[in-house]
Coordinates of N, CA and C in Angstrom, one line a residue:
X1 N 19.4 8.8 16.5 CA 18.6 8.0 15.6 C 18.5 8.6 14.3
X2 N 18.7 7.8 13.2 CA 18.7 8.3 11.9 C 17.4 8.9 11.5
X3 N 17.4 10.0 10.8 CA 16.2 10.7 10.4 C 15.5 10.0 9.3
X4 N 14.1 9.9 9.4 CA 13.3 9.4 8.3 C 12.8 10.6 7.5
X5 N 13.1 10.5 6.2 CA 12.5 11.6 5.3 C 11.5 10.9 4.4
X6 N 10.4 11.4 4.3 CA 9.3 10.8 3.5 C 8.9 11.7 2.4
X7 N 9.1 11.2 1.1 CA 8.8 11.9 -0.1 C 7.5 11.5 -0.6
X8 N 6.6 12.5 -0.8 CA 5.2 12.1 -1.1 C 4.5 13.2 -1.8
X9 N 3.3 12.9 -2.2 CA 2.3 13.9 -2.7 C 1.0 13.4 -2.1
X10 N 0.1 14.3 -1.5 CA -1.1 13.8 -0.8 C -2.1 13.1 -1.7
X11 N -1.9 13.2 -3.0 CA -2.8 12.6 -4.0 C -2.0 11.5 -4.7
X12 N -1.5 10.6 -3.9 CA -0.7 9.5 -4.5 C -0.7 8.3 -3.6
X13 N 0.0 7.2 -4.0 CA 0.2 6.1 -3.1 C 1.0 6.4 -1.9
X14 N 1.5 7.6 -1.8 CA 2.2 8.0 -0.6 C 1.3 7.9 0.6
X15 N 0.0 8.0 0.4 CA -0.9 7.9 1.5 C -0.8 6.6 2.3
X16 N -0.4 5.5 1.5 CA -0.2 4.2 2.2 C 1.0 4.3 3.2
X17 N 2.0 5.0 2.7 CA 3.2 5.1 3.5 C 3.0 6.0 4.7
X18 N 2.3 7.1 4.5 CA 1.9 8.0 5.6 C 1.2 7.1 6.7
X19 N 0.3 6.3 6.3 CA -0.4 5.4 7.3 C 0.7 4.5 8.0
X20 N 1.6 3.9 7.3 CA 2.6 3.1 7.9 C 3.5 3.9 8.8
X21 N 3.8 5.1 8.5 CA 4.7 5.9 9.3 C 3.9 6.2 10.6
X22 N 2.6 6.5 10.5 CA 1.9 6.8 11.7 C 1.7 5.5 12.6
X23 N 1.7 4.4 12.0 CA 1.6 3.1 12.7 C 2.9 2.9 13.5
X24 N 4.1 3.2 13.0 CA 5.3 2.9 13.7 C 5.6 3.9 14.8
X25 N 4.9 5.1 14.7 CA 5.0 6.1 15.8 C 6.4 6.7 16.0
X26 N 7.1 6.8 14.9 CA 8.4 7.5 15.0 C 8.4 8.8 14.2
X27 N 9.2 9.8 14.7 CA 9.2 11.1 14.0 C 9.7 11.0 12.6
X28 N 9.2 11.7 11.7 CA 9.6 11.7 10.3 C 9.4 13.1 9.7
X29 N 10.2 13.4 8.7 CA 10.1 14.7 8.0 C 9.5 14.5 6.6
X30 N 8.5 15.3 6.2 CA 7.8 15.1 4.9 C 8.4 16.1 3.9
X31 N 8.7 15.6 2.8 CA 9.1 16.4 1.6 C 8.0 16.3 0.6
X32 N 7.2 17.3 0.4 CA 6.1 17.3 -0.6 C 6.6 17.6 -2.0
X33 N 6.2 16.7 -2.9 CA 6.7 16.9 -4.3 C 5.5 17.0 -5.2
X34 N 5.7 17.8 -6.3 CA 4.6 18.0 -7.3 C 4.9 17.2 -8.6
X35 N 3.8 16.7 -9.2 CA 3.9 15.9 -10.4 C 4.5 16.8 -11.5
X36 N 5.5 16.2 -12.2 CA 6.0 16.9 -13.4 C 7.0 17.9 -13.1
X37 N 7.2 18.4 -11.9 CA 8.2 19.4 -11.6 C 9.2 18.9 -10.6
X38 N 9.0 19.1 -9.3 CA 9.9 18.6 -8.3 C 10.1 17.1 -8.3
X39 N 9.0 16.4 -8.7 CA 9.1 14.9 -8.7 C 10.1 14.5 -9.8
X40 N 10.3 15.3 -10.8 CA 11.2 15.0 -11.9 C 12.5 15.8 -11.9
X41 N 12.7 16.5 -10.8 CA 13.9 17.3 -10.7 C 15.1 16.5 -10.3
X42 N 16.4 16.9 -10.7 CA 17.5 16.1 -10.4 C 17.7 15.7 -8.9
X43 N 17.3 16.6 -8.0 CA 17.5 16.3 -6.6 C 16.7 15.1 -6.2
X44 N 15.5 14.9 -6.7 CA 14.7 13.8 -6.3 C 15.0 12.6 -7.2
X45 N 15.4 12.8 -8.4 CA 15.8 11.6 -9.2 C 17.0 10.9 -8.7
X46 N 17.8 11.6 -7.8 CA 18.9 10.9 -7.2 C 18.4 10.0 -6.1
X47 N 17.1 10.3 -5.6 CA 16.5 9.4 -4.6 C 15.8 8.2 -5.3
X48 N 15.0 8.6 -6.3 CA 14.2 7.6 -7.1 C 14.3 7.9 -8.6
X49 N 15.1 7.2 -9.3 CA 15.3 7.5 -10.7 C 14.0 7.4 -11.5
X50 N 13.0 6.8 -11.0 CA 11.7 6.7 -11.7 C 10.9 8.0 -11.6
X51 N 11.3 8.9 -10.7 CA 10.7 10.2 -10.5 C 9.2 10.0 -10.0
X52 N 9.0 9.0 -9.1 CA 7.7 8.7 -8.6 C 7.8 8.7 -7.1
X53 N 6.6 8.9 -6.5 CA 6.5 8.8 -5.0 C 5.6 7.6 -4.7
X54 N 5.7 7.0 -3.5 CA 6.5 7.4 -2.4 C 7.9 6.9 -2.4
X55 N 8.7 7.5 -1.5 CA 10.0 7.0 -1.2 C 10.4 7.5 0.2
X56 N 11.3 6.8 0.8 CA 11.8 7.2 2.1 C 13.3 7.1 2.0
X57 N 14.0 8.0 2.9 CA 15.4 7.8 3.2 C 15.4 7.6 4.7
X58 N 16.3 6.8 5.2 CA 16.4 6.5 6.6 C 17.9 6.4 6.9
X59 N 18.5 7.5 7.3 CA 20.0 7.5 7.3 C 20.5 7.3 5.9
X60 N 21.4 6.2 5.7 CA 21.9 6.0 4.4 C 21.0 5.1 3.5
X61 N 20.0 4.6 4.1 CA 19.1 3.7 3.3 C 18.1 4.5 2.5
X62 N 17.9 4.1 1.2 CA 16.9 4.6 0.3 C 16.0 3.5 0.0
X63 N 14.7 3.7 0.2 CA 13.7 2.7 -0.1 C 12.6 3.3 -0.9
X64 N 12.3 2.6 -2.1 CA 11.1 3.0 -2.9 C 10.2 1.8 -3.0
X65 N 9.1 2.0 -3.6 CA 8.0 0.9 -3.8 C 7.3 0.7 -2.5
X66 N 6.0 0.8 -2.5 CA 5.2 0.9 -1.3 C 5.3 -0.4 -0.4
X67 N 5.2 -1.5 -1.0 CA 5.3 -2.8 -0.2 C 6.7 -2.9 0.4
X68 N 7.8 -2.5 -0.3 CA 9.1 -2.6 0.2 C 9.3 -1.6 1.4
X69 N 8.7 -0.4 1.3 CA 8.8 0.6 2.4 C 8.1 0.1 3.6
X70 N 6.9 -0.5 3.4 CA 6.2 -1.0 4.6 C 7.0 -2.1 5.3
X71 N 7.5 -3.0 4.5 CA 8.3 -4.1 5.1 C 9.6 -3.6 5.8
X72 N 10.2 -2.6 5.1 CA 11.4 -2.1 5.7 C 11.1 -1.4 7.1
X73 N 10.1 -0.6 7.1 CA 9.8 0.1 8.3 C 9.4 -0.8 9.5
X74 N 8.6 -1.9 9.1 CA 8.3 -2.9 10.1 C 9.5 -3.5 10.7
X75 N 10.5 -3.8 9.9 CA 11.7 -4.5 10.3 C 12.6 -3.5 11.1
X76 N 12.6 -2.2 10.6 CA 13.5 -1.2 11.2 C 13.0 -0.8 12.6
X77 N 11.7 -0.9 12.9 CA 11.2 -0.5 14.1 C 10.3 -1.6 14.7
X78 N 11.0 -2.6 15.2 CA 10.3 -3.8 15.7 C 9.4 -3.6 16.9
X79 N 9.7 -2.5 17.7 CA 8.9 -2.2 18.9 C 7.4 -1.9 18.5
X80 N 7.2 -1.6 17.2 CA 5.8 -1.3 16.8 C 5.0 -2.6 16.7
X81 N 5.7 -3.7 16.6 CA 5.0 -5.0 16.5 C 4.3 -5.3 15.3
X82 N 4.8 -4.7 14.1 CA 4.1 -4.9 12.9 C 4.7 -5.9 11.9
X83 N 5.7 -6.6 12.4 CA 6.4 -7.6 11.6 C 6.3 -8.9 12.3
X84 N 6.1 -10.0 11.6 CA 6.0 -11.3 12.3 C 7.4 -11.9 12.7
X85 N 7.5 -12.8 13.5 CA 8.7 -13.5 13.8 C 9.2 -14.3 12.6
X86 N 10.5 -14.2 12.2 CA 10.9 -14.9 11.0 C 10.7 -16.4 11.1
X87 N 10.4 -17.1 10.0 CA 10.3 -18.5 10.0 C 9.0 -19.1 10.5
X88 N 8.0 -18.2 10.8 CA 6.7 -18.7 11.3 C 5.7 -18.7 10.2
X89 N 4.6 -19.4 10.5 CA 3.4 -19.4 9.6 C 2.9 -18.0 9.4
X90 N 2.9 -17.2 10.4 CA 2.5 -15.8 10.3 C 3.4 -15.1 9.3
X91 N 4.7 -15.3 9.3 CA 5.6 -14.7 8.4 C 5.4 -15.1 7.0
X92 N 5.1 -16.4 6.8 CA 4.8 -16.9 5.5 C 3.6 -16.1 4.9
X93 N 2.5 -16.0 5.6 CA 1.3 -15.3 5.1 C 1.6 -13.8 4.9
X94 N 2.4 -13.2 5.8 CA 2.7 -11.8 5.8 C 3.4 -11.5 4.4
X95 N 4.5 -12.2 4.1 CA 5.2 -11.9 2.9 C 4.4 -12.4 1.7
X96 N 3.7 -13.5 1.8 CA 3.0 -13.9 0.6 C 2.0 -12.9 0.2
X97 N 1.1 -12.4 1.1 CA 0.0 -11.5 0.7 C 0.5 -10.1 0.5
X98 N 1.5 -9.6 1.2 CA 2.0 -8.3 0.9 C 2.5 -8.2 -0.5
X99 N 3.2 -9.2 -0.9 CA 3.8 -9.1 -2.3 C 2.9 -9.6 -3.3
X100 N 1.9 -10.4 -3.0 CA 0.8 -10.6 -3.9 C 0.0 -9.3 -4.2
X101 N -0.2 -8.5 -3.2 CA -0.8 -7.2 -3.5 C 0.0 -6.3 -4.3
X102 N 1.4 -6.4 -4.1 CA 2.3 -5.5 -4.9 C 2.5 -6.0 -6.3
X103 N 2.3 -7.3 -6.6 CA 2.5 -7.9 -7.9 C 1.2 -8.2 -8.6
X104 N 0.6 -9.3 -8.4 CA -0.6 -9.7 -9.2 C -1.8 -8.7 -9.0
X105 N -2.0 -8.3 -7.8 CA -3.2 -7.3 -7.6 C -2.9 -6.0 -8.3
X106 N -1.8 -5.4 -8.1 CA -1.5 -4.2 -8.8 C -1.6 -4.3 -10.3
X107 N -1.0 -5.4 -10.8 CA -1.0 -5.6 -12.3 C -2.4 -5.8 -12.8
X108 N -3.2 -6.7 -12.1 CA -4.6 -7.0 -12.5 C -5.4 -5.7 -12.5
X109 N -5.3 -4.9 -11.5 CA -6.2 -3.7 -11.4 C -5.8 -2.7 -12.4
X110 N -4.5 -2.5 -12.6 CA -4.0 -1.6 -13.6 C -4.5 -2.0 -15.0
X111 N -4.3 -3.3 -15.3 CA -4.7 -3.7 -16.7 C -6.2 -3.6 -16.9
X112 N -7.0 -3.9 -15.8 CA -8.5 -3.7 -15.9 C -8.8 -2.3 -16.2
X113 N -8.2 -1.4 -15.4 CA -8.4 0.1 -15.6 C -8.1 0.6 -16.9
X114 N -7.1 0.0 -17.6 CA -6.7 0.3 -18.9 C -7.6 -0.3 -20.0
X115 N -8.4 -1.2 -19.6 CA -9.3 -1.9 -20.5 C -8.6 -3.1 -21.2
X116 N -7.6 -3.6 -20.5 CA -6.9 -4.8 -21.0 C -7.3 -6.1 -20.3
X117 N -7.9 -7.0 -21.0 CA -8.3 -8.3 -20.5 C -7.3 -9.4 -21.0
X118 N -7.0 -10.3 -20.1 CA -6.1 -11.4 -20.5 C -7.0 -12.5 -21.1
X119 N -6.8 -12.9 -22.4 CA -7.6 -13.9 -23.0 C -7.4 -15.3 -22.2
X120 N -8.4 -16.1 -22.2 CA -8.3 -17.3 -21.5 C -7.1 -18.2 -21.9
X121 N -6.8 -18.1 -23.2 CA -5.7 -19.0 -23.8 C -4.3 -18.3 -23.5
X122 N -4.3 -17.1 -22.9 CA -3.0 -16.5 -22.6 C -2.8 -16.4 -21.1
X123 N -3.6 -17.0 -20.3 CA -3.5 -16.8 -18.8 C -2.1 -17.3 -18.3
X124 N -1.6 -18.3 -18.9 CA -0.3 -18.8 -18.5 C 0.8 -17.8 -18.7
X125 N 0.6 -16.8 -19.6 CA 1.7 -15.9 -19.9 C 1.7 -14.7 -18.9
X126 N 0.5 -14.5 -18.2 CA 0.4 -13.4 -17.3 C 0.7 -13.9 -15.9
X127 N 1.5 -13.2 -15.1 CA 1.9 -13.7 -13.8 C 0.7 -13.8 -12.9
X128 N -0.4 -13.1 -13.1 CA -1.6 -13.1 -12.2 C -2.7 -14.0 -12.8
X129 N -2.5 -14.6 -13.9 CA -3.6 -15.4 -14.6 C -4.6 -14.4 -15.2
X130 N -5.7 -14.1 -14.6 CA -6.6 -13.1 -15.0 C -7.2 -12.4 -13.8
X131 N -8.0 -11.4 -14.1 CA -8.6 -10.6 -13.0 C -9.4 -11.4 -12.0
X132 N -10.2 -12.3 -12.6 CA -11.1 -13.1 -11.7 C -10.3 -14.0 -10.8
X133 N -9.2 -14.6 -11.3 CA -8.3 -15.4 -10.5 C -7.8 -14.6 -9.3
X134 N -7.4 -13.4 -9.5 CA -6.9 -12.5 -8.5 C -8.0 -12.3 -7.4
X135 N -9.2 -12.0 -7.8 CA -10.2 -11.7 -6.9 C -10.6 -12.9 -6.0
X136 N -10.5 -14.1 -6.6 CA -10.8 -15.3 -5.9 C -9.7 -15.5 -4.8
X137 N -8.4 -15.3 -5.2 CA -7.3 -15.4 -4.2 C -7.5 -14.4 -3.1
X138 N -7.9 -13.2 -3.4 CA -8.1 -12.2 -2.4 C -9.2 -12.6 -1.4
X139 N -10.2 -13.1 -1.9 CA -11.3 -13.6 -1.0 C -10.8 -14.7 -0.1
X140 N -10.0 -15.6 -0.7 CA -9.5 -16.7 0.1 C -8.6 -16.2 1.2
X141 N -7.8 -15.2 0.9 CA -6.8 -14.7 1.8 C -7.5 -14.1 3.0
X142 N -8.7 -13.6 2.9 CA -9.4 -12.9 4.0 C -10.5 -13.8 4.6
X143 N -10.6 -15.0 4.1 CA -11.7 -15.9 4.6 C -11.4 -16.7 5.9
X144 N -10.1 -16.7 6.3 CA -9.7 -17.5 7.4 C -9.4 -16.8 8.7
X145 N -9.2 -15.5 8.6 CA -8.9 -14.7 9.8 C -9.2 -13.3 9.6
X146 N -9.2 -12.5 10.7 CA -9.5 -11.1 10.6 C -8.5 -10.3 9.8
X147 N -7.2 -10.7 9.8 CA -6.2 -9.9 9.1 C -5.5 -10.9 8.2
X148 N -4.7 -10.3 7.3 CA -4.2 -11.1 6.2 C -3.2 -12.1 6.6
X149 N -2.4 -11.8 7.7 CA -1.4 -12.7 8.1 C -1.8 -13.6 9.3
X150 N -3.1 -13.4 9.8 CA -3.5 -14.1 10.9 C -4.5 -13.3 11.8
X151 N -4.4 -13.4 13.1 CA -5.4 -12.8 14.0 C -5.0 -11.4 14.5
X152 N -3.9 -10.9 14.0 CA -3.5 -9.6 14.4 C -3.0 -8.8 13.2
X153 N -3.1 -7.5 13.4 CA -2.8 -6.5 12.4 C -1.2 -6.4 12.2
X154 N -0.8 -6.4 11.0 CA 0.6 -6.3 10.7 C 0.8 -5.3 9.5
X155 N 2.1 -5.0 9.2 CA 2.4 -4.1 8.1 C 1.8 -4.6 6.8
X156 N 1.6 -5.9 6.7 CA 1.0 -6.5 5.4 C -0.4 -5.9 5.2
X157 N -1.1 -5.7 6.3 CA -2.5 -5.1 6.2 C -2.5 -3.7 5.7
X158 N -1.4 -2.9 6.0 CA -1.3 -1.6 5.5 C -1.3 -1.6 4.0
X159 N -0.5 -2.4 3.4 CA -0.4 -2.4 2.0 C -1.5 -3.1 1.3
X160 N -1.7 -4.4 1.7 CA -2.8 -5.2 1.2 C -4.1 -4.5 1.4
X161 N -4.4 -4.0 2.6 CA -5.6 -3.3 2.9 C -5.9 -2.1 2.1
X162 N -4.8 -1.3 1.8 CA -4.9 -0.1 1.0 C -5.4 -0.5 -0.4
X163 N -4.8 -1.6 -0.9 CA -5.3 -2.0 -2.3 C -6.8 -2.3 -2.3
X164 N -7.2 -3.0 -1.2 CA -8.6 -3.3 -1.1 C -9.5 -2.1 -1.0
X165 N -9.1 -1.2 -0.1 CA -9.9 0.0 0.2 C -9.9 0.9 -1.0
X166 N -8.8 1.2 -1.6 CA -8.8 2.1 -2.8 C -9.5 1.4 -4.0
X167 N -9.3 0.1 -4.1 CA -10.0 -0.6 -5.2 C -11.5 -0.4 -5.1
X168 N -12.0 -0.6 -3.9 CA -13.5 -0.5 -3.8 C -13.9 1.0 -4.0
X169 N -13.1 1.9 -3.5 CA -13.4 3.4 -3.6 C -13.5 3.8 -5.1
X170 N -12.6 3.3 -5.9 CA -12.5 3.7 -7.3 C -13.2 2.8 -8.2
X171 N -13.8 1.7 -7.7 CA -14.6 0.8 -8.5 C -13.8 -0.2 -9.3
X172 N -12.6 -0.4 -8.9 CA -11.8 -1.4 -9.7 C -11.8 -2.7 -9.0
X173 N -12.3 -2.8 -7.7 CA -12.6 -4.0 -7.0 C -14.0 -4.0 -6.5
X174 N -14.7 -5.1 -6.8 CA -16.1 -5.1 -6.3 C -16.2 -5.1 -4.8
X175 N -17.4 -4.5 -4.3 CA -17.6 -4.4 -2.9 C -18.2 -5.7 -2.4
X176 N -17.3 -6.7 -2.3 CA -17.8 -8.0 -1.8 C -17.8 -8.0 -0.3
X177 N -18.7 -8.7 0.4 CA -18.9 -8.6 1.8 C -17.6 -8.8 2.6
X178 N -16.7 -9.8 2.2 CA -15.5 -10.0 2.9 C -14.5 -8.9 2.8
X179 N -14.5 -8.2 1.7 CA -13.7 -7.0 1.5 C -14.2 -5.9 2.3
X180 N -15.5 -5.7 2.3 CA -16.0 -4.5 3.1 C -15.8 -4.7 4.6
X181 N -16.0 -6.0 5.1 CA -15.8 -6.2 6.5 C -14.3 -6.0 6.9
X182 N -13.4 -6.4 6.0 CA -12.0 -6.3 6.3 C -11.6 -4.8 6.3
X183 N -12.1 -4.1 5.3 CA -11.7 -2.6 5.2 C -12.3 -1.9 6.4
X184 N -13.5 -2.3 6.9 CA -14.1 -1.6 8.0 C -13.2 -1.8 9.3
X185 N -12.7 -3.0 9.5 CA -11.8 -3.2 10.6 C -10.6 -2.3 10.5
X186 N -10.0 -2.2 9.3 CA -8.8 -1.4 9.1 C -9.1 0.1 9.4
X187 N -10.3 0.6 9.0 CA -10.7 2.0 9.2 C -10.8 2.3 10.7
X188 N -10.8 1.3 11.6 CA -10.8 1.6 13.0 C -9.4 1.9 13.6
X189 N -8.4 1.8 12.7 CA -7.0 2.0 13.2 C -6.8 3.5 13.4
X190 N -6.5 4.0 14.6 CA -6.2 5.4 14.8 C -5.2 6.0 13.9
X191 N -4.1 5.2 13.6 CA -3.1 5.7 12.7 C -3.6 6.0 11.3
X192 N -4.5 5.2 10.8 CA -5.1 5.4 9.5 C -5.8 6.8 9.5
X193 N -6.6 7.0 10.6 CA -7.4 8.3 10.7 C -6.4 9.5 10.7
X194 N -5.3 9.3 11.5 CA -4.4 10.4 11.6 C -3.7 10.7 10.2
X195 N -3.3 9.6 9.6 CA -2.6 9.8 8.3 C -3.6 10.4 7.3
X196 N -4.8 10.0 7.2 CA -5.7 10.5 6.2 C -6.0 12.0 6.5
X197 N -6.1 12.4 7.8 CA -6.3 13.8 8.1 C -5.1 14.7 7.7
X198 N -3.9 14.2 7.9 CA -2.7 14.9 7.5 C -2.7 15.1 6.0
X199 N -2.9 14.0 5.2 CA -2.8 14.1 3.8 C -4.0 15.0 3.2
X200 N -5.2 14.8 3.8 CA -6.3 15.6 3.3 C -6.1 17.0 3.4
X201 N -5.4 17.4 4.5 CA -5.2 18.9 4.8 C -4.1 19.4 3.8
X202 N -3.3 18.5 3.2 CA -2.3 19.0 2.3 C -2.8 19.1 0.8
X203 N -4.0 18.6 0.5 CA -4.5 18.7 -0.8 C -4.9 20.1 -1.1
X204 N -4.4 20.7 -2.2 CA -4.7 22.1 -2.5 C -6.2 22.2 -2.8
X205 N -6.8 23.3 -2.4 CA -8.2 23.6 -2.7 C -8.5 23.5 -4.1
X206 N -9.6 23.0 -4.5 CA -10.0 22.9 -5.9 C -10.7 24.2 -6.3
X207 N -10.5 24.7 -7.5 CA -11.2 25.9 -7.9 C -12.7 25.7 -8.0
X208 N -13.4 26.8 -7.5 CA -14.9 26.7 -7.5 C -15.4 26.7 -9.0
X209 N -16.5 26.0 -9.2 CA -17.1 26.0 -10.5 C -16.5 25.0 -11.4

């Protein structure tokens, strides 16, 4: 079986992929990278020219971008049951909301964090409309079922759910009841607990004082 190599830093979006790797239950090797040094070194730039984590290699395949990695791993390891059957309603919701989280949600949260607001008369120029539009869409996505693609957990919940959980943690997404209930369900996943414990143990101790 081709080796999975996982490039990450424990204080990065790599935590999402650690969770996904723990969900698929396959062995993988972790390469820890530091910001500004090994992450920008030629060896890693050959993997990801952006010099950012996370990334994986799986045999000859190189995959970057969190949502893409989640989708790739779900497809590559179907026995984990994290990808829907192609051409189904579940598949439609799966791809829709995973990539909504990677596109509009990511952009809206980043812009809000930077203090950039989309004027009402410019909403048509922004792919996500404005921040309020995105939050309404998120609520609607979670109002019909326990998980974003339906009644069962999929890889879409790893990525989509991480955006919700991190957003509430850092204050970029309001703690609305539907978001909190969804995140609570995800926190019951044993793979999430394992992944968090692994990454937390890798964070260097902070200097006292």
